[in-house]
Amino acid sequence: MQDQIIIFDTTLRDGDQASGYTMRFQDKIRLAPVLRDLGVNIIEAGFPISSPGDFNAVHQISKDIGNGVTICGLARALGEDIERAAKALEPARKPRIHTFISTSPLHMEMKLRKSPEEVMESAIESVEKARQYVDDVEFSLEDFGRTEKEFAVCMIIEAVKAGAATINLPDTVGVFHPFEAYEKIKWVISQVRSHGYDAIFSVHNHNDLGMATANTIAGIMAGCRQAEVTMNAIGERAGNASLEEVVAIIHFKQLGKTTVNTKHIYPTSELVAQYTRHTPQPNKAIVGKNAFAHEAGIHQHGQIMDARSYEILDPEDFGAESILTFGPRSGRNALKSRYAQLGITFSDEEFQETAKHFTEIADQVISVDDADLIRAIRKGEEVPQYYRLADYHPVRTNGFGAVVHLDVGHKRIIEYNEGNGQIDAAIHAIKKAIANSIQLTDFRVEAEGPGSEAVGCTRLELQKNGWSVTGKSEHTDVVTSAIEAYIDGCNRLKY
Ligand code: KIV
Ligand code: ZN
């Protein structure tokens, strides 16, 4: 029987602490049931004393979903923090208070200005106080990575005696490498047990040296039964250990079992990206856009012959899908199969000619779309501008409106629409003008340049009837950049 690894999700607490990732109250409330349905065992919903918003979020989440999953609130080793956490957790059926204090020499001396004895006393008092409110108390030795191991053992024993059932061993500043994490955690656990005490040991890592996931796995191999992780690896500075990576490794390497329904991972990641306004980097394991994308010919060939050639994980197990993307190094077989999917077949001679033009095009563009495949058949011609933006006026109503003047072939069409914001209003006006059912599947606007003179760069993806194209534009006016990118995409789809 494999050991059950408890997945403690701290996306809403440590993840939310990341600079520029703060989630709004309503987003946290919407995300919590999604995390529950993902199958995590504990949701650390916030740090109630840190702000009224966090208090309300923990309270509301406890009310909404606290009859199933364990809801946890963070509290420093201070009476007032613990009271606030207990209050926020009142509606939860399985509440956990997570209290912590720094135990490394540097933090105790410079940050807390407390002696080790005083730190020990605060830890004992806070665990005992937390136990007056809830049965389930977790105690963390903040900066365990730099804590003297003999002192860690004494602290843990006292925290267990005071009533903590879970002991968390955080590498708060990401100093460990996996061998160190393994050795230190294993030694500390065995020392605690040799004194006749025990707990559920937990591992919590930050990614300052890029080793948070590896160190979490090392912690599990050293005997930890709980892993503290965040979706998309979000968290303070370089982030926390990644939920999706840790779960994938546990399953793939058969290190234990989790209750996570891995098929929910990709949709959950997308939602976290939406609420935090940050998409994972494309090459992020499991949830990055390129995690299951194959572009080089050699890889595409292997992939077509047997998906296991270049995919160690089945993307469908994670709610994702495998894709072939195209570039100058793509293989001819894969290219031919994409044409066939689009309903286009060739004689051998025609295909060789098309493939030659395709490589020339692909050498010049950053990412190839289906319109480029058609350009290759037509010997590299440019996409005709059937739709052109003639004019655009924002309209301030109670909300947002936009009037768009669009040249469609030789006809000028003027349309008005309202929307969530100026861009949304303008895009809906264009959709009305060209009356078609185009799907916008991705949309990104970024500022290029350091100051207010930056250029707004829009890149979006449009799909229709199985065809997929990219629209791009750059403009100092962000709304114009978005409208032009949308029209660019429409022209490429029309083509
Ligand atoms: O990184 C850390 O030490 C923490 C504690 C509050 C557990 O997040
Ligand atoms: Zn942390």
XYZ file of C-alpha atoms and ligand atoms in Angstrom:
504
model
C 0.000 0.000 0.000
C 1.397 3.363 -0.982
C 1.376 6.200 1.516
C -1.191 8.911 1.138
C 0.512 12.292 0.669
C -1.595 15.134 2.045
C -1.790 18.018 -0.411
C -1.915 21.323 1.436
C -2.775 24.019 -1.041
C -1.542 27.504 -0.185
C -2.379 29.226 -3.475
C -4.797 31.542 -1.683
C -2.284 32.437 1.062
C 1.399 32.094 0.071
C 0.479 32.324 -3.627
C -1.582 35.430 -3.020
C 1.386 36.975 -1.169
C 3.420 37.150 -4.409
C 4.127 40.636 -5.624
C 1.506 41.625 -8.207
C -0.588 38.458 -7.751
C -3.099 39.604 -5.122
C -6.484 38.032 -5.767
C -9.688 39.914 -5.132
C -12.122 38.688 -2.509
C -14.643 37.454 -5.092
C -11.913 35.614 -7.024
C -10.771 33.773 -3.893
C -14.353 32.790 -3.159
C -14.701 31.418 -6.698
C -11.350 29.656 -6.641
C -11.810 27.842 -3.314
C -14.451 25.335 -4.551
C -12.336 24.748 -7.654
C -9.395 23.804 -5.426
C -11.684 21.558 -3.391
C -12.883 19.851 -6.585
C -9.277 19.476 -7.683
C -9.031 17.200 -4.661
C -6.574 18.955 -2.362
C -6.894 17.965 1.288
C -6.344 21.328 2.949
C -6.946 24.821 1.635
C -4.936 27.537 3.354
C -7.440 30.265 2.627
C -5.544 33.253 3.985
C -3.890 35.105 6.847
C -6.898 36.542 8.691
C -5.106 39.205 10.738
C -3.270 40.582 7.711
C -6.255 42.505 6.287
C -10.038 42.706 6.577
C -10.219 41.291 3.028
C -8.239 38.215 4.014
C -10.296 37.757 7.171
C -13.514 37.945 5.144
C -12.178 35.545 2.524
C -11.231 32.910 5.120
C -14.602 33.371 6.825
C -16.622 33.160 3.611
C -14.666 30.151 2.298
C -15.209 28.421 5.663
C -18.928 29.065 5.274
C -19.148 28.071 1.606
C -17.087 24.899 1.483
C -15.954 24.294 5.039
C -18.208 21.302 5.529
C -15.962 19.109 3.349
C -12.338 20.030 2.950
C -10.148 21.312 5.814
C -9.870 25.111 5.798
C -6.760 26.603 7.293
C -5.935 30.122 8.462
C -2.422 31.396 9.108
C -1.423 33.131 12.342
C 1.906 34.354 13.704
C 2.755 33.045 17.169
C 0.786 35.886 18.710
C -2.413 35.703 20.720
C -4.231 38.308 18.655
C -3.366 36.543 15.373
C -4.652 33.252 16.716
C -7.913 34.781 17.948
C -8.479 36.372 14.531
C -7.752 33.111 12.708
C -10.094 31.202 15.036
C -12.864 33.748 14.460
C -12.455 33.621 10.674
C -12.557 29.817 10.748
C -15.659 29.585 12.958
C -18.048 28.338 10.225
C -15.657 25.560 9.110
C -16.391 21.988 10.146
C -12.710 21.026 9.883
C -10.782 24.182 10.813
C -7.004 24.245 11.095
C -4.926 27.017 12.642
C -1.442 27.235 11.194
C 0.834 29.136 13.539
C 4.492 29.882 12.916
C 7.596 31.537 14.307
C 11.117 31.912 12.942
C 13.686 29.544 14.382
C 16.888 30.348 12.474
C 19.621 32.283 14.349
C 19.417 35.127 11.835
C 15.651 35.533 12.027
C 15.515 35.157 15.830
C 18.251 37.720 16.409
C 17.677 40.259 13.635
C 13.974 39.974 12.830
C 12.336 38.896 16.088
C 14.986 40.229 18.480
C 14.218 37.258 20.705
C 16.389 34.654 22.366
C 15.869 30.990 21.411
C 14.223 30.466 24.828
C 11.754 33.289 24.169
C 10.980 31.897 20.727
C 10.352 28.490 22.261
C 8.021 30.018 24.840
C 6.025 31.921 22.181
C 5.703 28.747 20.124
C 4.377 26.745 23.082
C 1.947 29.482 24.116
C 0.635 29.938 20.604
C 0.111 26.236 19.945
C -1.655 25.879 23.309
C -3.807 28.913 22.565
C -4.693 27.650 19.086
C -5.695 24.314 20.640
C -8.238 26.144 22.803
C -10.135 26.926 19.583
C -9.465 23.984 17.254
C -8.273 20.385 17.435
C -6.172 20.648 14.306
C -3.095 22.818 14.802
C -0.107 23.054 12.499
C 3.125 24.588 13.696
C 5.813 25.903 11.320
C 9.452 26.567 12.118
C 9.896 29.499 9.765
C 13.306 29.424 8.044
C 13.829 25.786 9.025
C 16.290 25.662 6.090
C 18.714 27.809 8.118
C 17.687 26.608 11.574
C 20.192 24.667 13.693
C 18.956 21.131 13.538
C 19.367 20.349 17.263
C 17.279 23.430 18.089
C 14.686 22.380 15.514
C 14.301 19.031 17.268
C 13.712 20.744 20.669
C 11.201 23.173 19.131
C 9.291 20.358 17.417
C 9.099 18.276 20.589
C 7.748 21.258 22.549
C 5.222 22.093 19.803
C 4.016 18.482 19.717
C 3.744 18.432 23.517
C 1.712 21.661 23.319
C -0.724 20.010 20.912
C 0.444 20.496 17.314
C -0.478 17.502 15.152
C 1.331 18.736 12.046
C 4.867 20.110 12.005
C 5.901 22.054 8.951
C 9.573 22.384 7.997
C 9.733 25.334 5.602
C 12.716 26.315 3.532
C 11.430 29.869 3.643
C 14.211 31.390 1.559
C 14.968 28.450 -0.748
C 18.524 27.702 0.437
C 18.317 23.912 0.343
C 19.386 21.631 -2.425
C 17.619 18.272 -2.509
C 20.366 16.271 -0.769
C 20.541 18.788 2.082
C 16.751 18.872 2.403
C 16.619 15.071 2.494
C 19.431 14.690 5.061
C 18.237 17.426 7.420
C 14.566 16.458 7.347
C 15.310 12.769 7.763
C 17.644 13.426 10.687
C 15.200 15.771 12.443
C 12.269 13.368 12.061
C 14.287 10.440 13.368
C 15.527 12.456 16.371
C 11.997 13.556 17.282
C 10.779 9.973 17.020
C 13.722 8.647 19.009
C 12.536 10.894 21.889
C 9.114 9.226 21.701
C 7.234 12.029 19.903
C 5.624 12.088 16.501
C 3.568 14.249 14.162
C 2.601 14.557 10.529
C 5.700 16.200 9.071
C 5.155 18.675 6.287
C 7.427 20.188 3.665
C 7.131 23.768 2.342
C 9.685 25.154 -0.098
C 10.444 28.385 -1.885
C 12.046 28.532 -5.277
C 14.890 31.034 -4.880
C 17.410 28.610 -6.423
C 14.841 26.943 -8.677
C 14.719 23.826 -6.501
C 11.404 24.131 -4.637
C 9.799 21.149 -6.359
C 12.947 18.999 -6.100
C 13.286 19.855 -2.399
C 9.634 19.020 -1.800
C 10.145 15.607 -3.341
C 13.282 15.177 -1.216
C 11.173 16.051 1.857
C 8.578 13.440 0.938
C 11.302 10.846 0.414
C 12.717 11.775 3.824
C 9.411 11.011 5.524
C 7.139 14.060 5.181
C 3.517 13.121 4.640
C 2.247 16.585 3.762
C 3.395 18.826 0.892
C 2.595 22.541 0.849
C 2.242 23.741 -2.700
C 0.643 26.352 -4.926
C -0.994 26.125 -8.319
C 1.263 27.479 -11.076
C 4.051 27.641 -8.436
C 3.032 31.167 -7.474
C 4.327 32.630 -4.224
C 6.719 35.051 -2.569
C 9.734 36.051 -4.748
C 10.536 33.100 -7.072
C 7.430 31.260 -5.884
C 6.537 28.088 -3.981
C 6.773 24.445 -4.938
C 4.358 23.774 -7.766
C 1.248 21.738 -7.006
C 1.054 20.373 -10.537
C 4.708 19.311 -10.593
C 4.727 17.772 -7.128
C 1.538 15.799 -7.804
C 2.781 14.656 -11.231
C 6.077 13.470 -9.724
C 4.369 11.651 -6.832
C 2.154 9.777 -9.304
C 4.760 9.241 -12.042
C 7.483 8.045 -9.678
C 5.018 6.142 -7.505
C 6.139 7.899 -4.353
C 2.689 7.705 -2.852
C -0.943 8.481 -3.570
C -2.803 11.767 -3.548
C -6.498 12.565 -3.743
C -5.887 15.106 -6.525
C -7.973 14.546 -9.629
C -5.196 15.361 -12.069
C -7.633 15.941 -14.937
C -8.647 19.161 -13.151
C -5.095 20.502 -13.068
C -5.028 22.362 -16.379
C -8.442 24.057 -16.018
C -7.568 25.041 -12.435
C -4.252 26.478 -13.584
C -6.067 28.560 -16.205
C -8.411 29.948 -13.585
C -5.540 30.821 -11.246
C -3.811 32.545 -14.180
C -6.979 34.499 -14.882
C -7.514 35.607 -11.275
C -3.856 36.461 -10.645
C -3.516 38.060 -14.097
C -0.329 36.045 -14.750
C -0.089 33.141 -17.181
C 2.570 30.525 -16.396
C 5.679 30.760 -18.551
C 5.208 28.709 -21.769
C 7.883 26.172 -20.805
C 6.427 25.601 -17.304
C 6.123 21.858 -16.668
C 2.590 20.408 -16.883
C 0.640 23.685 -17.318
C 2.801 25.814 -19.645
C 1.522 26.383 -23.167
C 4.448 24.383 -24.572
C 4.440 21.584 -21.975
C 2.939 19.174 -24.528
C 3.769 21.018 -27.789
C 6.067 19.490 -30.405
C 7.646 21.574 -33.125
C 10.929 20.058 -34.316
C 10.589 17.529 -37.128
C 12.419 14.728 -35.335
C 10.146 15.086 -32.325
C 6.986 15.422 -34.409
C 7.869 12.242 -36.279
C 8.414 10.303 -33.034
C 5.233 11.771 -31.643
C 3.172 10.715 -34.647
C 4.604 7.172 -34.510
C 4.027 6.773 -30.769
C 3.134 9.608 -28.382
C 5.327 8.062 -25.668
C 8.411 8.894 -27.776
C 8.466 12.458 -26.478
C 5.706 12.566 -23.878
C 6.447 10.889 -20.564
C 3.063 11.979 -19.242
C -0.281 11.692 -20.964
C -1.491 15.324 -21.295
C -5.103 14.157 -21.023
C -4.368 12.916 -17.489
C -3.767 16.586 -16.602
C -6.691 18.014 -18.570
C -4.302 19.286 -21.239
C -3.736 18.246 -24.835
C -0.836 17.396 -27.031
C -0.269 19.735 -29.978
C 2.015 19.951 -32.961
C 3.173 23.493 -33.660
C 4.980 24.558 -36.794
C 8.249 26.332 -37.410
C 11.245 26.156 -39.767
C 12.425 22.883 -38.220
C 9.069 21.114 -38.407
C 8.845 17.783 -40.167
C 7.242 17.256 -43.535
C 5.023 14.417 -42.298
C 3.584 16.580 -39.543
C 3.068 19.440 -41.968
C 1.281 17.162 -44.401
C -0.942 15.852 -41.620
C -1.912 19.398 -40.532
C -2.848 20.182 -44.159
C -4.870 16.962 -44.277
C -6.668 17.968 -41.032
C -7.605 21.209 -42.765
C -8.929 19.197 -45.735
C -6.048 20.020 -48.097
C -4.286 17.262 -50.023
C -1.482 17.478 -52.586
C 0.395 15.522 -55.195
C 3.999 14.782 -54.101
C 5.323 17.486 -56.356
C 2.873 20.113 -55.106
C 3.671 19.225 -51.540
C 7.461 19.525 -52.022
C 6.947 22.986 -53.542
C 4.589 24.026 -50.707
C 6.957 22.706 -48.027
C 9.793 24.752 -49.530
C 7.721 27.961 -49.333
C 6.554 27.001 -45.860
C 10.146 26.809 -44.556
C 10.907 30.223 -46.055
C 7.868 31.738 -44.345
C 8.550 29.974 -41.041
C 12.091 31.354 -41.006
C 10.628 34.854 -40.898
C 7.802 34.644 -38.396
C 7.981 33.842 -34.689
C 5.038 31.478 -34.677
C 3.285 30.020 -37.676
C -0.499 29.856 -37.938
C -2.936 28.268 -40.382
C -2.945 31.389 -42.575
C 0.808 30.866 -43.062
C 0.082 27.330 -44.271
C -2.138 28.846 -46.961
C 0.493 31.483 -47.764
C 2.908 28.610 -48.391
C 0.547 27.067 -50.959
C 0.261 30.491 -52.594
C 4.046 30.833 -52.817
C 4.446 33.195 -49.875
C 1.964 35.925 -50.880
C 0.931 38.405 -48.189
C -2.478 38.066 -46.536
C -4.864 40.518 -48.285
C -6.404 43.196 -46.069
C -10.096 42.526 -46.702
C -11.073 44.188 -43.422
C -9.524 47.560 -42.576
C -10.007 49.850 -39.603
C -11.070 53.254 -40.952
C -11.871 54.919 -37.653
C -12.706 54.250 -34.032
C -14.332 56.399 -31.317
C -14.632 55.514 -27.664
C -17.988 56.430 -26.168
C -18.337 57.044 -22.432
C -21.788 55.946 -21.379
C -22.484 54.701 -17.879
C -20.148 51.922 -18.907
C -18.074 51.619 -22.078
C -19.095 51.903 -25.707
C -17.237 52.035 -29.009
C -18.083 53.117 -32.553
C -16.002 51.309 -35.149
C -15.774 52.315 -38.832
C -14.715 49.228 -40.717
C -13.960 48.872 -44.423
C -15.202 45.459 -45.477
C -14.098 44.911 -49.049
C -15.301 48.087 -50.754
C -18.037 48.837 -48.255
C -17.802 51.029 -45.146
C -19.694 49.644 -42.150
C -20.210 51.653 -38.973
C -21.192 49.767 -35.835
C -21.652 50.625 -32.179
C -21.479 48.274 -29.239
C -21.028 48.306 -25.504
C -18.778 46.071 -23.448
C -16.842 45.418 -20.290
C -14.278 47.963 -21.311
C -13.241 49.885 -24.414
C -11.502 46.900 -26.068
C -14.399 44.549 -25.414
C -16.886 47.113 -26.775
C -14.840 47.633 -29.960
C -14.376 43.890 -30.572
C -18.116 43.329 -30.212
C -18.774 46.159 -32.679
C -16.426 44.492 -35.193
C -18.104 41.116 -34.655
C -21.436 42.771 -35.403
C -20.032 44.453 -38.529
C -18.679 41.251 -40.012
C -21.465 39.088 -38.604
C -19.535 35.971 -37.909
C -18.929 33.439 -35.224
C -15.212 33.838 -34.628
C -13.956 32.549 -31.282
C -11.329 34.542 -29.415
C -9.256 31.849 -27.659
C -6.317 33.855 -26.351
C -5.692 37.540 -25.825
C -2.617 39.279 -24.451
C -1.634 42.927 -24.348
C 1.817 43.863 -23.145
C 3.603 47.174 -22.831
C 6.869 47.291 -24.710
C 9.178 49.991 -23.396
C 9.914 51.245 -19.914
C 7.811 54.365 -19.470
C 4.497 55.955 -20.363
C 5.697 56.161 -23.973
C 5.589 52.330 -24.126
C 3.960 50.672 -27.106
C 0.969 48.373 -26.508
C 1.617 45.026 -28.216
C -1.407 42.786 -28.700
C -1.234 39.152 -29.656
C -4.422 37.128 -29.870
C -5.668 33.852 -31.245
C -8.860 33.394 -33.203
C -10.514 30.137 -34.202
C -13.284 29.175 -36.556
C -14.324 25.769 -37.881
C -11.047 24.121 -36.843
C -8.835 26.901 -38.271
C -6.611 28.770 -35.888
C -4.795 32.052 -36.557
C -2.829 34.681 -34.691
C -3.564 38.416 -34.885
C -0.880 40.929 -33.947
C -0.475 44.655 -33.713
C 1.575 47.329 -31.996
C 0.345 50.824 -31.279
C 0.952 53.511 -28.682
C -2.813 53.510 -28.140
C -3.540 50.199 -26.432
C -7.170 50.038 -27.588
C -6.162 50.641 -31.208
C -3.481 47.975 -30.853
C -6.118 45.474 -29.665
C -8.621 46.419 -32.401
C -5.977 46.172 -35.119
C -4.789 42.793 -33.822
C -8.362 41.530 -33.901
C -8.810 42.776 -37.475
C -5.461 41.219 -38.432
C -6.738 37.893 -37.080
C -10.030 38.296 -38.975
C -8.133 38.892 -42.221
C -6.028 35.799 -41.637
C -9.122 33.698 -40.955
C -10.845 35.101 -44.049
C -7.737 34.202 -46.065
O 7.717 30.170 3.827
C 7.327 30.121 4.998
O 8.100 29.947 5.948
C 5.914 30.309 5.244
C 5.438 30.023 6.625
C 4.385 30.962 7.066
C 5.000 28.609 6.690
O 5.166 30.569 4.334
Zn 6.118 30.198 2.390
